[in-house]
Amino acid sequence: MKRIFITGISTEVGKTIAAAIVTEALEADYWKPIQAGDLEYADHHKVAGLISNQKTVIHKNAYALNTPMSPHAAAAIDGIYIDMDTIIEPSTSNHLVIEGAGGILVPLNDSNTIADLIQPNYKVIVVSRHYLGSINHTLLTVEWLKQKGFDVTILFSGNLHTTTEEIILKKTMVPAIGRIDEEALFDKLTVKKYAEALRSKLLAL
């Protein structure tokens, strides 16, 4: 079964929408190990509300922190320490989509970052959203992951920006599995549309 880790080049680039689409496409389980802030309408609630299939199981966060900021700081406010030994991948015989928090080097504690959640067998999808500086952020993220030996693909977020996408793919030499365009509304029908379009490429990862 596939283990797919969804990360982004920064915060607010579309990771959760991407995670919902991949989850729907594969009828996979979903897990966000660390949620920081927005606990009443957390990312797992959003994913649950965007998928249509009846197979997906939404797994509980290992840490649910109250403040919307870097996990190490949010944990300190809550008076706790994020212990990597307590973050255990849920047991499932299904595909599993794992969503990170922010970018790959967001700190969890004094020693660990989001990157330490990525296991060697995980396929990594980097969500790259177009904004001024996104080329640099994408190249840095993908290069770091490649140097660590991870199998990386890119999922573009936002409307087509040809020069940006072409130079990113040329420089990184990793494939893109598609793009999530700007949409007036992301609902179950929209997510299902993208899931159907991307399913074959996701199954080939």
CSV table of C-alpha atoms in Angstrom, one decimal:
chain,number,residue,atom,x,y,z
A,1,MET,CA,0.0,0.0,0.0
A,2,LYS,CA,1.2,3.5,-0.8
A,3,ARG,CA,2.3,6.0,1.8
A,4,ILE,CA,2.2,9.5,0.3
A,5,PHE,CA,3.4,12.5,2.3
A,6,ILE,CA,2.0,15.9,1.2
A,7,THR,CA,4.3,18.9,2.0
A,8,GLY,CA,4.4,22.4,0.7
A,9,ILE,CA,6.9,25.1,-0.2
A,10,SER,CA,5.4,27.3,2.5
A,11,THR,CA,2.2,27.7,4.5
A,12,GLU,CA,-1.1,28.4,2.9
A,13,VAL,CA,-0.1,26.9,-0.5
A,14,GLY,CA,-2.9,24.4,-0.8
A,15,LYS,CA,-1.7,21.3,1.0
A,16,THR,CA,-5.0,20.4,2.6
A,17,ILE,CA,-6.9,20.6,-0.7
A,18,ALA,CA,-4.2,18.6,-2.3
A,19,ALA,CA,-4.4,16.0,0.5
A,20,ALA,CA,-8.2,15.8,0.0
A,21,ILE,CA,-7.8,15.2,-3.7
A,22,VAL,CA,-5.1,12.5,-3.3
A,23,THR,CA,-7.1,10.9,-0.5
A,24,GLU,CA,-10.2,10.8,-2.7
A,25,ALA,CA,-8.3,9.6,-5.8
A,26,LEU,CA,-6.9,6.6,-3.9
A,27,GLU,CA,-9.7,6.2,-1.4
A,28,ALA,CA,-6.9,6.3,1.0
A,29,ASP,CA,-6.8,6.9,4.7
A,30,TYR,CA,-5.8,10.4,5.9
A,31,TRP,CA,-3.5,11.4,8.8
A,32,LYS,CA,-2.2,14.8,9.8
A,33,PRO,CA,0.4,14.0,12.6
A,34,ILE,CA,0.5,17.5,13.9
A,35,GLN,CA,-2.2,20.2,13.8
A,36,ALA,CA,-1.4,23.6,15.1
A,37,GLY,CA,-4.5,25.9,15.6
A,38,ASP,CA,-8.0,25.9,14.2
A,39,LEU,CA,-8.9,22.8,16.3
A,40,GLU,CA,-12.6,23.3,15.9
A,41,TYR,CA,-12.3,23.1,12.1
A,42,ALA,CA,-9.0,21.4,11.7
A,43,ASP,CA,-7.5,20.0,8.5
A,44,HIS,CA,-8.9,16.6,9.1
A,45,HIS,CA,-12.4,18.1,9.4
A,46,LYS,CA,-11.8,19.8,6.1
A,47,VAL,CA,-10.6,16.7,4.3
A,48,ALA,CA,-13.5,14.7,5.7
A,49,GLY,CA,-15.9,17.3,4.3
A,50,LEU,CA,-14.3,17.3,0.9
A,51,ILE,CA,-14.2,13.6,0.1
A,52,SER,CA,-17.0,11.4,-1.3
A,53,ASN,CA,-15.8,7.8,-0.9
A,54,GLN,CA,-16.9,5.6,2.0
A,55,LYS,CA,-13.6,3.8,2.4
A,56,THR,CA,-11.4,6.6,3.9
A,57,VAL,CA,-10.6,6.5,7.6
A,58,ILE,CA,-9.5,9.8,9.1
A,59,HIS,CA,-6.9,9.1,11.8
A,60,LYS,CA,-6.4,11.1,14.9
A,61,ASN,CA,-3.6,13.7,15.2
A,62,ALA,CA,-0.6,12.7,17.3
A,63,TYR,CA,-0.5,16.3,18.5
A,64,ALA,CA,-3.4,18.8,18.4
A,65,LEU,CA,-2.0,22.2,19.4
A,66,ASN,CA,-4.1,25.3,20.2
A,67,THR,CA,-2.1,28.1,18.6
A,68,PRO,CA,-1.7,28.6,14.8
A,69,MET,CA,2.1,28.9,14.7
A,70,SER,CA,5.2,26.7,14.3
A,71,PRO,CA,4.6,23.5,16.1
A,72,HIS,CA,7.6,23.9,18.4
A,73,ALA,CA,6.3,27.3,19.6
A,74,ALA,CA,2.6,26.2,19.7
A,75,ALA,CA,3.7,23.2,21.9
A,76,ALA,CA,5.6,25.4,24.2
A,77,ILE,CA,2.5,27.6,24.7
A,78,ASP,CA,0.5,24.5,25.5
A,79,GLY,CA,3.2,23.4,28.0
A,80,ILE,CA,4.2,20.3,26.2
A,81,TYR,CA,7.1,18.9,24.2
A,82,ILE,CA,6.7,17.2,20.9
A,83,ASP,CA,8.3,13.7,21.3
A,84,MET,CA,9.0,12.0,18.0
A,85,ASP,CA,8.7,8.6,19.7
A,86,THR,CA,5.0,9.3,20.3
A,87,ILE,CA,4.2,10.0,16.7
A,88,ILE,CA,3.4,6.6,15.3
A,89,GLU,CA,2.0,6.0,11.9
A,90,PRO,CA,-1.5,4.6,12.2
A,91,SER,CA,-2.0,0.9,11.4
A,92,THR,CA,-4.0,0.4,8.2
A,93,SER,CA,-4.0,-2.0,5.3
A,94,ASN,CA,-5.2,0.9,3.1
A,95,HIS,CA,-3.2,3.6,1.3
A,96,LEU,CA,-2.3,6.4,3.6
A,97,VAL,CA,-2.0,10.1,2.9
A,98,ILE,CA,0.0,12.0,5.4
A,99,GLU,CA,-0.1,15.8,5.5
A,100,GLY,CA,2.7,17.9,7.0
A,101,ALA,CA,2.5,21.3,8.6
A,102,GLY,CA,4.0,24.2,6.7
A,103,GLY,CA,7.2,23.4,4.9
A,104,ILE,CA,9.6,20.5,5.5
A,105,LEU,CA,12.0,22.4,7.9
A,106,VAL,CA,9.4,23.7,10.2
A,107,PRO,CA,10.6,22.9,13.7
A,108,LEU,CA,8.8,20.4,15.9
A,109,ASN,CA,11.3,20.8,18.8
A,110,ASP,CA,14.9,21.8,19.3
A,111,SER,CA,16.1,18.8,17.2
A,112,ASN,CA,13.4,17.7,14.8
A,113,THR,CA,11.5,19.2,11.9
A,114,ILE,CA,8.6,18.2,9.8
A,115,ALA,CA,11.1,16.4,7.5
A,116,ASP,CA,11.7,13.9,10.3
A,117,LEU,CA,8.1,12.6,9.9
A,118,ILE,CA,8.9,11.5,6.3
A,119,GLN,CA,9.8,7.8,6.3
A,120,PRO,CA,12.1,6.3,3.6
A,121,ASN,CA,9.2,4.4,2.0
A,122,TYR,CA,7.1,7.5,1.6
A,123,LYS,CA,6.4,9.1,-1.7
A,124,VAL,CA,6.6,12.8,-1.3
A,125,ILE,CA,4.3,15.3,-3.2
A,126,VAL,CA,5.5,18.9,-3.0
A,127,VAL,CA,2.7,21.4,-3.4
A,128,SER,CA,4.1,24.4,-5.2
A,129,ARG,CA,1.9,27.5,-5.4
A,130,HIS,CA,2.8,30.4,-7.6
A,131,TYR,CA,3.9,33.6,-5.9
A,132,LEU,CA,6.9,35.9,-6.0
A,133,GLY,CA,9.7,33.8,-4.5
A,134,SER,CA,8.0,30.5,-5.1
A,135,ILE,CA,10.6,29.3,-7.6
A,136,ASN,CA,13.3,29.6,-5.0
A,137,HIS,CA,11.2,28.0,-2.3
A,138,THR,CA,10.3,25.1,-4.6
A,139,LEU,CA,13.9,24.5,-5.7
A,140,LEU,CA,15.2,24.5,-2.2
A,141,THR,CA,12.5,22.2,-1.0
A,142,VAL,CA,12.8,19.7,-3.8
A,143,GLU,CA,16.6,19.7,-3.7
A,144,TRP,CA,16.7,19.1,0.0
A,145,LEU,CA,14.3,16.1,-0.4
A,146,LYS,CA,16.3,14.7,-3.3
A,147,GLN,CA,19.6,14.9,-1.3
A,148,LYS,CA,17.9,12.9,1.4
A,149,GLY,CA,17.0,10.2,-1.1
A,150,PHE,CA,13.2,10.8,-1.2
A,151,ASP,CA,11.1,10.0,-4.3
A,152,VAL,CA,9.6,13.4,-5.1
A,153,THR,CA,6.9,14.7,-7.4
A,154,ILE,CA,5.5,18.2,-7.8
A,155,LEU,CA,1.8,19.2,-7.7
A,156,PHE,CA,1.3,22.8,-8.9
A,157,SER,CA,-1.3,25.0,-7.1
A,158,GLY,CA,-2.8,28.0,-8.8
A,159,ASN,CA,-3.4,28.9,-12.4
A,160,LEU,CA,-0.9,28.1,-15.1
A,161,HIS,CA,2.3,30.1,-15.0
A,162,THR,CA,4.3,28.6,-17.9
A,163,THR,CA,7.7,30.2,-17.3
A,164,THR,CA,7.6,29.4,-13.6
A,165,GLU,CA,6.6,25.8,-14.1
A,166,GLU,CA,9.0,25.2,-16.9
A,167,ILE,CA,12.1,26.4,-15.0
A,168,ILE,CA,11.1,24.5,-11.9
A,169,LEU,CA,10.8,21.3,-13.8
A,170,LYS,CA,14.0,21.9,-15.7
A,171,LYS,CA,16.0,22.7,-12.6
A,172,THR,CA,14.6,20.0,-10.3
A,173,MET,CA,14.4,17.3,-12.9
A,174,VAL,CA,11.4,15.7,-11.1
A,175,PRO,CA,8.0,15.1,-12.6
A,176,ALA,CA,4.8,17.1,-12.1
A,177,ILE,CA,1.6,15.1,-11.6
A,178,GLY,CA,-0.6,18.0,-12.4
A,179,ARG,CA,-2.1,21.3,-11.2
A,180,ILE,CA,-4.9,22.4,-9.0
A,181,ASP,CA,-6.2,25.5,-10.6
A,182,GLU,CA,-7.8,28.5,-8.8
A,183,GLU,CA,-11.5,27.6,-8.3
A,184,ALA,CA,-14.4,29.7,-7.1
A,185,LEU,CA,-15.3,26.9,-4.7
A,186,PHE,CA,-13.6,23.7,-3.5
A,187,ASP,CA,-16.4,21.3,-2.6
A,188,LYS,CA,-16.9,17.5,-3.0
A,189,LEU,CA,-17.7,17.8,-6.7
A,190,THR,CA,-14.5,19.8,-7.4
A,191,VAL,CA,-12.3,17.5,-5.4
A,192,LYS,CA,-13.8,14.5,-7.1
A,193,LYS,CA,-13.1,16.1,-10.5
A,194,TYR,CA,-9.5,16.5,-9.7
A,195,ALA,CA,-9.3,13.1,-8.1
A,196,GLU,CA,-10.5,11.5,-11.2
A,197,ALA,CA,-8.1,13.5,-13.4
A,198,LEU,CA,-5.0,12.6,-11.2
A,199,ARG,CA,-5.9,9.1,-10.2
A,200,SER,CA,-3.8,7.3,-12.8
A,201,LYS,CA,-0.7,9.3,-12.1
A,202,LEU,CA,-1.1,8.8,-8.4
A,203,LEU,CA,-1.5,5.1,-8.8
A,204,ALA,CA,1.8,5.1,-10.8
A,205,LEU,CA,3.8,6.7,-8.0
